[in-house]
Amino acid sequence: MKKIIILALVVCIFTGCSTTFNEKRQTSRSMLGFAMLKLTENDIDGALFELNKAKEVNPKDAEVYYGLALVCKELGRNVQAIEYCNKAIKYSGKLKEEHPGIKGEAYNLKGIILFSQRENDDALSAFDRALDDESYQTPEYAWKNIAEVYISLKDADKAKKALEESLSDNTHYAPAWEALSRVYIIKGERDTAINALEHAVFEFPGYTEAHWGLSQIYIEKGQKSEAISHLKEVVKLDEKGSYGQAASKKLRELGVE
């Protein structure tokens, strides 16, 4: 009997008596899906609860850590969010086939958080690491985020170059067109900025920020009717939000009730 027990222990050590990653992944993936549903319902606490359960079930699931990073970012827990990004990066290799590019996504999210803390050099480094991931599915996001760093530094040339890379990867990416308009404004090229914003609205007609940007340029240019048209669109899209309230105020100033 002792020999049988010893043999069983030896087999357990070498083959692993615990559940395999793929088996754990089936459970953590379903929990992750439920957590993401909670997020869409703006139930942040519920999403965090489900993600922590998923982490207990599968402590090497990169997607779970990415989800935790997203939630912590929303809660303003940036230090913890970055830690979870690092965990997602660490375990990304386990999902190479199921979720190619998760490593790049985690680096991109890490860069966004670092940029929000004005850690510009570290943010740029993270975005570059995202682009180093050959399986990263949306490099236009990282290029656009690189541009945002340079826009904040008023470096129009570097920002423009990054946005050209972004649009080269995906010419339909409306946020890159909107960001490009801000670069042209820095350069004092308002007509070119209008063209960029029109591209953004063409790609995404419900783009509140792009309509707002157009309204502001038209006000500066004295083109009242065009400004009013876009301000009304902002109110329609974001009636109770900050842009909608600002647009309503501007309309009143322009004599429109």
Coordinates of N, CA and C in Angstrom, one line a residue, residues 55-231:
K55 N -9.8 35.3 -11.4 CA -8.3 35.3 -11.1 C -8.0 34.1 -10.1
E56 N -8.9 33.9 -9.2 CA -8.7 32.8 -8.3 C -8.8 31.4 -9.0
V57 N -9.7 31.3 -9.9 CA -9.8 30.1 -10.7 C -8.6 29.8 -11.6
N58 N -8.2 30.9 -12.3 CA -7.1 30.8 -13.2 C -6.1 32.0 -13.0
P59 N -5.1 31.8 -12.2 CA -4.2 33.0 -11.9 C -3.2 33.2 -13.0
K60 N -3.3 32.6 -14.1 CA -2.4 32.8 -15.2 C -3.1 33.2 -16.5
D61 N -4.4 33.7 -16.4 CA -5.2 34.1 -17.5 C -4.9 35.6 -17.8
A62 N -4.2 35.9 -18.9 CA -3.9 37.3 -19.3 C -5.1 38.1 -19.5
E63 N -6.1 37.6 -20.1 CA -7.4 38.4 -20.3 C -8.0 38.8 -19.0
V64 N -7.9 38.0 -18.0 CA -8.5 38.4 -16.7 C -7.7 39.6 -16.1
Y65 N -6.4 39.5 -16.2 CA -5.6 40.6 -15.7 C -5.8 41.9 -16.5
Y66 N -6.0 41.7 -17.8 CA -6.3 42.9 -18.7 C -7.7 43.5 -18.2
G67 N -8.7 42.7 -18.0 CA -9.9 43.2 -17.5 C -9.8 43.8 -16.1
L68 N -9.0 43.3 -15.2 CA -8.8 43.9 -13.9 C -8.1 45.3 -14.1
A69 N -7.2 45.3 -15.0 CA -6.5 46.6 -15.3 C -7.5 47.7 -15.7
L70 N -8.4 47.3 -16.6 CA -9.4 48.2 -17.1 C -10.3 48.7 -16.0
V71 N -10.7 47.8 -15.1 CA -11.6 48.2 -14.0 C -10.9 49.1 -13.0
C72 N -9.7 48.7 -12.7 CA -8.9 49.5 -11.8 C -8.6 50.9 -12.3
K73 N -8.4 51.0 -13.6 CA -8.2 52.3 -14.3 C -9.5 53.1 -14.1
E74 N -10.7 52.5 -14.3 CA -11.9 53.2 -14.1 C -12.1 53.7 -12.7
L75 N -11.6 52.9 -11.7 CA -11.7 53.3 -10.3 C -10.7 54.2 -9.8
G76 N -9.7 54.6 -10.7 CA -8.7 55.5 -10.4 C -7.5 54.8 -9.6
R77 N -7.5 53.5 -9.6 CA -6.4 52.8 -8.9 C -5.3 52.5 -9.9
N78 N -4.6 53.5 -10.3 CA -3.6 53.4 -11.4 C -2.5 52.5 -11.1
V79 N -1.9 52.5 -9.9 CA -0.8 51.7 -9.5 C -1.2 50.2 -9.7
Q80 N -2.4 49.9 -9.2 CA -2.8 48.5 -9.3 C -3.1 48.1 -10.7
A81 N -3.7 49.1 -11.5 CA -4.0 48.9 -12.9 C -2.7 48.5 -13.7
I82 N -1.6 49.2 -13.4 CA -0.4 49.0 -14.1 C 0.2 47.6 -13.7
E83 N 0.0 47.3 -12.4 CA 0.5 45.9 -12.0 C -0.3 44.8 -12.7
Y84 N -1.6 45.0 -12.9 CA -2.4 44.0 -13.7 C -2.0 44.0 -15.2
C85 N -1.6 45.2 -15.7 CA -1.1 45.2 -17.1 C 0.1 44.4 -17.2
N86 N 1.0 44.5 -16.2 CA 2.2 43.7 -16.3 C 2.0 42.3 -16.2
K87 N 1.0 41.9 -15.4 CA 0.6 40.5 -15.3 C 0.0 40.0 -16.6
A88 N -0.8 40.8 -17.2 CA -1.3 40.4 -18.5 C -0.2 40.2 -19.5
I89 N 0.8 41.1 -19.5 CA 1.9 40.9 -20.4 C 2.7 39.7 -20.1
K90 N 2.9 39.4 -18.8 CA 3.7 38.2 -18.4 C 3.0 36.9 -18.9
Y91 N 1.7 36.8 -18.8 CA 1.0 35.6 -19.1 C 0.5 35.6 -20.6
S92 N 0.8 36.6 -21.3 CA 0.2 36.7 -22.7 C 0.5 35.5 -23.6
G93 N 1.7 34.9 -23.4 CA 2.1 33.8 -24.2 C 1.2 32.6 -24.2
K94 N 0.4 32.5 -23.1 CA -0.5 31.4 -23.0 C -1.7 31.5 -23.9
L95 N -1.9 32.7 -24.4 CA -3.1 33.0 -25.2 C -2.7 33.4 -26.6
K96 N -1.5 33.0 -27.1 CA -1.0 33.4 -28.4 C -2.0 33.0 -29.5
E97 N -2.5 31.8 -29.4 CA -3.4 31.3 -30.5 C -4.9 31.8 -30.3
E98 N -5.3 31.8 -29.0 CA -6.7 32.2 -28.7 C -6.9 33.7 -28.8
H99 N -5.9 34.5 -28.4 CA -6.1 35.9 -28.4 C -4.7 36.6 -28.8
P100 N -4.4 36.5 -30.1 CA -3.2 37.1 -30.5 C -3.2 38.6 -30.3
G101 N -2.2 39.2 -29.9 CA -2.1 40.6 -29.7 C -2.5 41.1 -28.3
I102 N -2.8 40.2 -27.4 CA -3.2 40.6 -26.0 C -2.0 41.3 -25.3
K103 N -0.8 40.9 -25.7 CA 0.4 41.6 -25.1 C 0.5 43.0 -25.6
G104 N 0.2 43.3 -26.8 CA 0.2 44.7 -27.3 C -0.9 45.5 -26.7
E105 N -2.0 44.9 -26.5 CA -3.2 45.6 -25.9 C -2.8 46.0 -24.5
A106 N -2.2 45.1 -23.8 CA -1.8 45.4 -22.4 C -0.8 46.5 -22.3
Y107 N 0.2 46.5 -23.2 CA 1.2 47.6 -23.3 C 0.5 48.9 -23.6
N108 N -0.4 48.9 -24.5 CA -1.1 50.1 -24.9 C -1.9 50.7 -23.8
L109 N -2.6 49.8 -23.0 CA -3.4 50.2 -21.9 C -2.4 50.8 -20.8
K110 N -1.3 50.1 -20.6 CA -0.3 50.6 -19.6 C 0.1 52.0 -20.0
G111 N 0.4 52.2 -21.3 CA 0.8 53.5 -21.8 C -0.2 54.6 -21.5
I112 N -1.5 54.3 -21.8 CA -2.6 55.2 -21.5 C -2.6 55.6 -20.1
I113 N -2.4 54.7 -19.2 CA -2.5 55.0 -17.7 C -1.3 55.8 -17.4
L114 N -0.1 55.5 -17.9 CA 1.1 56.3 -17.6 C 1.0 57.7 -18.1
F115 N 0.4 57.8 -19.3 CA 0.2 59.2 -19.9 C -0.8 60.0 -19.0
S116 N -1.8 59.4 -18.5 CA -2.7 60.1 -17.6 C -2.1 60.6 -16.4
Q117 N -0.9 60.0 -16.0 CA -0.1 60.4 -14.9 C 1.0 61.4 -15.3
R118 N 1.0 61.7 -16.5 CA 2.0 62.6 -17.1 C 3.4 62.0 -17.1
E119 N 3.5 60.7 -17.1 CA 4.8 60.0 -17.2 C 5.0 59.8 -18.7
N120 N 5.3 60.8 -19.4 CA 5.3 60.8 -20.8 C 6.4 59.8 -21.4
D121 N 7.6 59.8 -20.9 CA 8.6 59.0 -21.4 C 8.3 57.5 -21.3
D122 N 7.8 57.2 -20.1 CA 7.4 55.8 -19.8 C 6.2 55.4 -20.7
A123 N 5.2 56.3 -20.9 CA 4.1 56.1 -21.7 C 4.5 55.8 -23.2
L124 N 5.4 56.6 -23.7 CA 5.9 56.4 -25.1 C 6.6 55.1 -25.2
S125 N 7.3 54.7 -24.2 CA 8.0 53.4 -24.2 C 7.0 52.2 -24.2
A126 N 5.9 52.4 -23.4 CA 4.9 51.3 -23.4 C 4.2 51.2 -24.8
F127 N 3.9 52.4 -25.4 CA 3.3 52.4 -26.7 C 4.2 51.7 -27.8
D128 N 5.5 52.0 -27.7 CA 6.5 51.4 -28.6 C 6.5 49.9 -28.4
R129 N 6.4 49.4 -27.1 CA 6.4 48.0 -26.9 C 5.1 47.4 -27.4
A130 N 4.0 48.1 -27.4 CA 2.8 47.6 -28.0 C 3.0 47.3 -29.5
L131 N 3.7 48.3 -30.1 CA 3.9 48.2 -31.6 C 4.9 47.1 -31.9
D132 N 5.8 46.7 -30.9 CA 6.7 45.6 -31.1 C 6.0 44.3 -31.2
D133 N 4.8 44.2 -30.7 CA 4.1 42.9 -30.8 C 3.5 42.7 -32.2
E134 N 4.1 41.9 -32.9 CA 3.7 41.7 -34.3 C 2.3 41.2 -34.5
S135 N 1.8 40.6 -33.4 CA 0.4 40.0 -33.5 C -0.7 41.1 -33.0
Y136 N -0.2 42.2 -32.6 CA -1.1 43.3 -32.1 C -2.1 43.7 -33.3
Q137 N -3.4 43.6 -33.0 CA -4.4 43.7 -34.0 C -4.7 45.2 -34.4
T138 N -4.5 46.1 -33.5 CA -4.9 47.5 -33.7 C -3.7 48.5 -33.4
P139 N -2.7 48.4 -34.2 CA -1.6 49.3 -34.0 C -1.9 50.8 -34.2
E140 N -3.0 51.0 -34.9 CA -3.5 52.4 -35.1 C -3.8 53.1 -33.7
Y141 N -4.2 52.3 -32.7 CA -4.5 52.8 -31.4 C -3.2 53.3 -30.8
A142 N -2.2 52.5 -30.8 CA -0.9 52.9 -30.2 C -0.3 54.1 -30.8
W143 N -0.3 54.2 -32.2 CA 0.2 55.3 -32.9 C -0.6 56.6 -32.5
K144 N -1.9 56.5 -32.4 CA -2.7 57.6 -32.1 C -2.4 58.1 -30.6
N145 N -2.1 57.1 -29.8 CA -1.8 57.5 -28.4 C -0.4 58.1 -28.3
I146 N 0.5 57.7 -29.1 CA 1.8 58.3 -29.2 C 1.6 59.8 -29.6
A147 N 0.8 60.0 -30.6 CA 0.5 61.4 -31.1 C -0.1 62.2 -29.9
E148 N -0.9 61.6 -29.1 CA -1.5 62.4 -28.0 C -0.4 62.9 -27.0
V149 N 0.6 62.1 -26.8 CA 1.7 62.5 -26.0 C 2.4 63.7 -26.6
Y150 N 2.6 63.6 -27.9 CA 3.3 64.7 -28.6 C 2.5 66.0 -28.7
I151 N 1.2 65.8 -28.8 CA 0.2 66.9 -28.9 C 0.3 67.7 -27.5
S152 N 0.3 66.9 -26.4 CA 0.4 67.5 -25.1 C 1.7 68.3 -24.9
L153 N 2.7 67.9 -25.7 CA 4.0 68.6 -25.6 C 4.2 69.7 -26.7
K154 N 3.1 69.9 -27.4 CA 3.1 70.9 -28.5 C 4.1 70.6 -29.6
D155 N 4.4 69.3 -29.7 CA 5.4 68.9 -30.8 C 4.5 68.4 -32.0
A156 N 4.1 69.4 -32.8 CA 3.2 69.1 -33.9 C 3.8 68.1 -35.0
D157 N 5.1 68.3 -35.2 CA 5.7 67.4 -36.3 C 5.7 66.0 -35.9
K158 N 6.1 65.7 -34.7 CA 6.1 64.3 -34.2 C 4.7 63.7 -34.1
A159 N 3.8 64.5 -33.6 CA 2.4 64.1 -33.5 C 1.8 63.8 -34.9
K160 N 2.1 64.6 -35.9 CA 1.6 64.4 -37.2 C 2.2 63.1 -37.8
K161 N 3.4 62.9 -37.6 CA 4.1 61.7 -38.1 C 3.4 60.4 -37.5
A162 N 3.1 60.5 -36.2 CA 2.5 59.3 -35.6 C 1.1 59.1 -36.1
L163 N 0.4 60.2 -36.3 CA -1.0 60.1 -36.8 C -1.0 59.6 -38.3
E164 N -0.1 60.0 -39.0 CA 0.0 59.4 -40.4 C 0.3 57.9 -40.4
E165 N 1.1 57.5 -39.4 CA 1.3 56.0 -39.2 C -0.1 55.3 -38.9
S166 N -0.8 56.0 -37.9 CA -2.1 55.4 -37.5 C -3.0 55.3 -38.6
L167 N -3.1 56.3 -39.5 CA -4.1 56.3 -40.6 C -3.6 55.4 -41.7
S168 N -2.3 55.2 -41.8 CA -1.8 54.3 -42.7 C -2.2 52.8 -42.4
D169 N -2.3 52.6 -41.1 CA -2.7 51.2 -40.6 C -4.2 51.1 -40.8
N170 N -5.0 52.2 -40.6 CA -6.4 52.2 -40.6 C -6.9 53.5 -41.0
T171 N -7.2 53.8 -42.3 CA -7.6 55.1 -42.7 C -9.0 55.4 -42.2
H172 N -9.8 54.5 -41.7 CA -11.1 54.7 -41.2 C -11.2 55.0 -39.8
Y173 N -10.0 55.1 -39.1 CA -9.9 55.4 -37.7 C -10.2 56.8 -37.4
A174 N -11.5 57.1 -37.0 CA -11.9 58.5 -36.8 C -11.2 59.2 -35.7
P175 N -10.8 58.6 -34.6 CA -10.1 59.4 -33.6 C -8.8 59.9 -34.1
A176 N -8.1 59.2 -35.0 CA -6.9 59.7 -35.5 C -7.1 61.0 -36.4
W177 N -8.2 61.0 -37.1 CA -8.5 62.2 -37.9 C -8.8 63.4 -37.0
E178 N -9.5 63.1 -35.9 CA -9.9 64.2 -35.0 C -8.6 64.7 -34.3
A179 N -7.7 63.8 -33.9 CA -6.4 64.2 -33.3 C -5.6 65.0 -34.3
L180 N -5.6 64.6 -35.6 CA -4.9 65.3 -36.6 C -5.4 66.7 -36.8
S181 N -6.7 67.0 -36.5 CA -7.2 68.3 -36.6 C -6.6 69.2 -35.5
R182 N -6.3 68.6 -34.4 CA -5.7 69.4 -33.3 C -4.2 69.7 -33.6
V183 N -3.6 68.8 -34.3 CA -2.2 69.1 -34.7 C -2.2 70.3 -35.7
Y184 N -3.1 70.3 -36.6 CA -3.2 71.4 -37.6 C -3.5 72.7 -36.9
I185 N -4.3 72.6 -35.9 CA -4.6 73.9 -35.1 C -3.4 74.4 -34.4
I186 N -2.6 73.5 -33.9 CA -1.3 73.9 -33.3 C -0.4 74.6 -34.3
K187 N -0.5 74.1 -35.6 CA 0.3 74.6 -36.7 C -0.3 75.9 -37.3
G188 N -1.5 76.2 -36.8 CA -2.2 77.4 -37.3 C -2.9 77.2 -38.7
E189 N -3.1 75.9 -39.0 CA -3.7 75.5 -40.3 C -5.2 75.1 -40.1
R190 N -6.1 76.1 -39.9 CA -7.4 75.8 -39.6 C -8.2 75.2 -40.7
D191 N -8.0 75.6 -41.9 CA -8.7 75.0 -43.0 C -8.4 73.5 -43.2
T192 N -7.1 73.2 -43.0 CA -6.7 71.8 -43.0 C -7.3 71.0 -41.8
A193 N -7.4 71.7 -40.7 CA -8.0 71.1 -39.5 C -9.5 70.8 -39.8
I194 N -10.2 71.6 -40.5 CA -11.6 71.4 -40.9 C -11.7 70.1 -41.7
N195 N -10.8 70.0 -42.7 CA -10.8 68.8 -43.5 C -10.6 67.5 -42.7
A196 N -9.7 67.6 -41.8 CA -9.5 66.4 -40.9 C -10.7 66.1 -40.1
L197 N -11.4 67.1 -39.6 CA -12.6 66.8 -38.8 C -13.7 66.3 -39.6
E198 N -13.8 66.8 -40.9 CA -14.8 66.3 -41.8 C -14.6 64.8 -42.1
H199 N -13.3 64.5 -42.2 CA -13.0 63.0 -42.4 C -13.5 62.2 -41.1
A200 N -13.2 62.8 -39.9 CA -13.6 62.1 -38.7 C -15.2 61.9 -38.7
V201 N -15.9 62.9 -39.0 CA -17.4 62.8 -39.0 C -17.9 61.9 -40.1
F202 N -17.2 61.9 -41.3 CA -17.6 61.0 -42.3 C -17.4 59.5 -41.9
E203 N -16.3 59.3 -41.2 CA -16.1 57.9 -40.7 C -17.0 57.5 -39.5
F204 N -17.4 58.5 -38.7 CA -18.2 58.3 -37.5 C -19.1 59.5 -37.4
P205 N -20.3 59.5 -38.0 CA -21.2 60.7 -37.9 C -21.6 61.1 -36.5
G206 N -21.6 60.2 -35.6 CA -22.0 60.5 -34.2 C -20.8 60.9 -33.3
Y207 N -19.8 61.4 -33.9 CA -18.5 61.8 -33.2 C -18.7 63.2 -32.5
T208 N -19.1 63.2 -31.3 CA -19.4 64.4 -30.6 C -18.2 65.4 -30.6
E209 N -17.0 64.9 -30.2 CA -15.8 65.8 -30.2 C -15.5 66.4 -31.5
A210 N -15.7 65.7 -32.6 CA -15.4 66.2 -33.9 C -16.4 67.3 -34.3
H211 N -17.7 67.1 -34.0 CA -18.6 68.2 -34.3 C -18.3 69.4 -33.4
W212 N -17.9 69.2 -32.2 CA -17.6 70.3 -31.3 C -16.4 71.1 -31.9
G213 N -15.4 70.3 -32.3 CA -14.2 70.9 -32.9 C -14.5 71.8 -34.1
L214 N -15.4 71.2 -35.0 CA -15.8 72.0 -36.2 C -16.5 73.3 -35.8
S215 N -17.4 73.2 -34.8 CA -18.2 74.4 -34.3 C -17.2 75.4 -33.8
Q216 N -16.2 75.1 -33.1 CA -15.2 76.1 -32.6 C -14.4 76.8 -33.7
I217 N -14.0 76.0 -34.6 CA -13.2 76.6 -35.8 C -14.1 77.5 -36.6
Y218 N -15.4 77.1 -36.8 CA -16.3 77.9 -37.6 C -16.6 79.2 -36.8
I219 N -16.7 79.2 -35.5 CA -17.0 80.4 -34.7 C -15.8 81.3 -34.9
E220 N -14.6 80.8 -34.8 CA -13.4 81.6 -35.0 C -13.3 82.2 -36.3
K221 N -13.8 81.5 -37.3 CA -13.8 82.0 -38.7 C -15.0 82.9 -39.0
G222 N -15.9 83.0 -38.1 CA -17.0 83.9 -38.3 C -18.1 83.3 -39.2
Q223 N -18.1 81.9 -39.3 CA -19.0 81.2 -40.2 C -20.1 80.7 -39.2
K224 N -21.1 81.6 -38.9 CA -22.0 81.4 -37.9 C -23.0 80.2 -38.2
S225 N -23.5 80.1 -39.4 CA -24.5 79.1 -39.7 C -23.9 77.7 -39.6
E226 N -22.6 77.6 -40.1 CA -21.9 76.3 -40.0 C -21.7 75.9 -38.5
A227 N -21.3 76.9 -37.7 CA -21.1 76.6 -36.3 C -22.3 76.2 -35.6
I228 N -23.4 76.9 -35.9 CA -24.7 76.5 -35.3 C -25.1 75.1 -35.7
S229 N -24.9 74.7 -36.9 CA -25.3 73.4 -37.4 C -24.6 72.3 -36.6
H230 N -23.3 72.5 -36.3 CA -22.5 71.5 -35.6 C -22.8 71.6 -34.1
L231 N -23.1 72.8 -33.6 CA -23.4 72.9 -32.2 C -24.7 72.1 -31.9

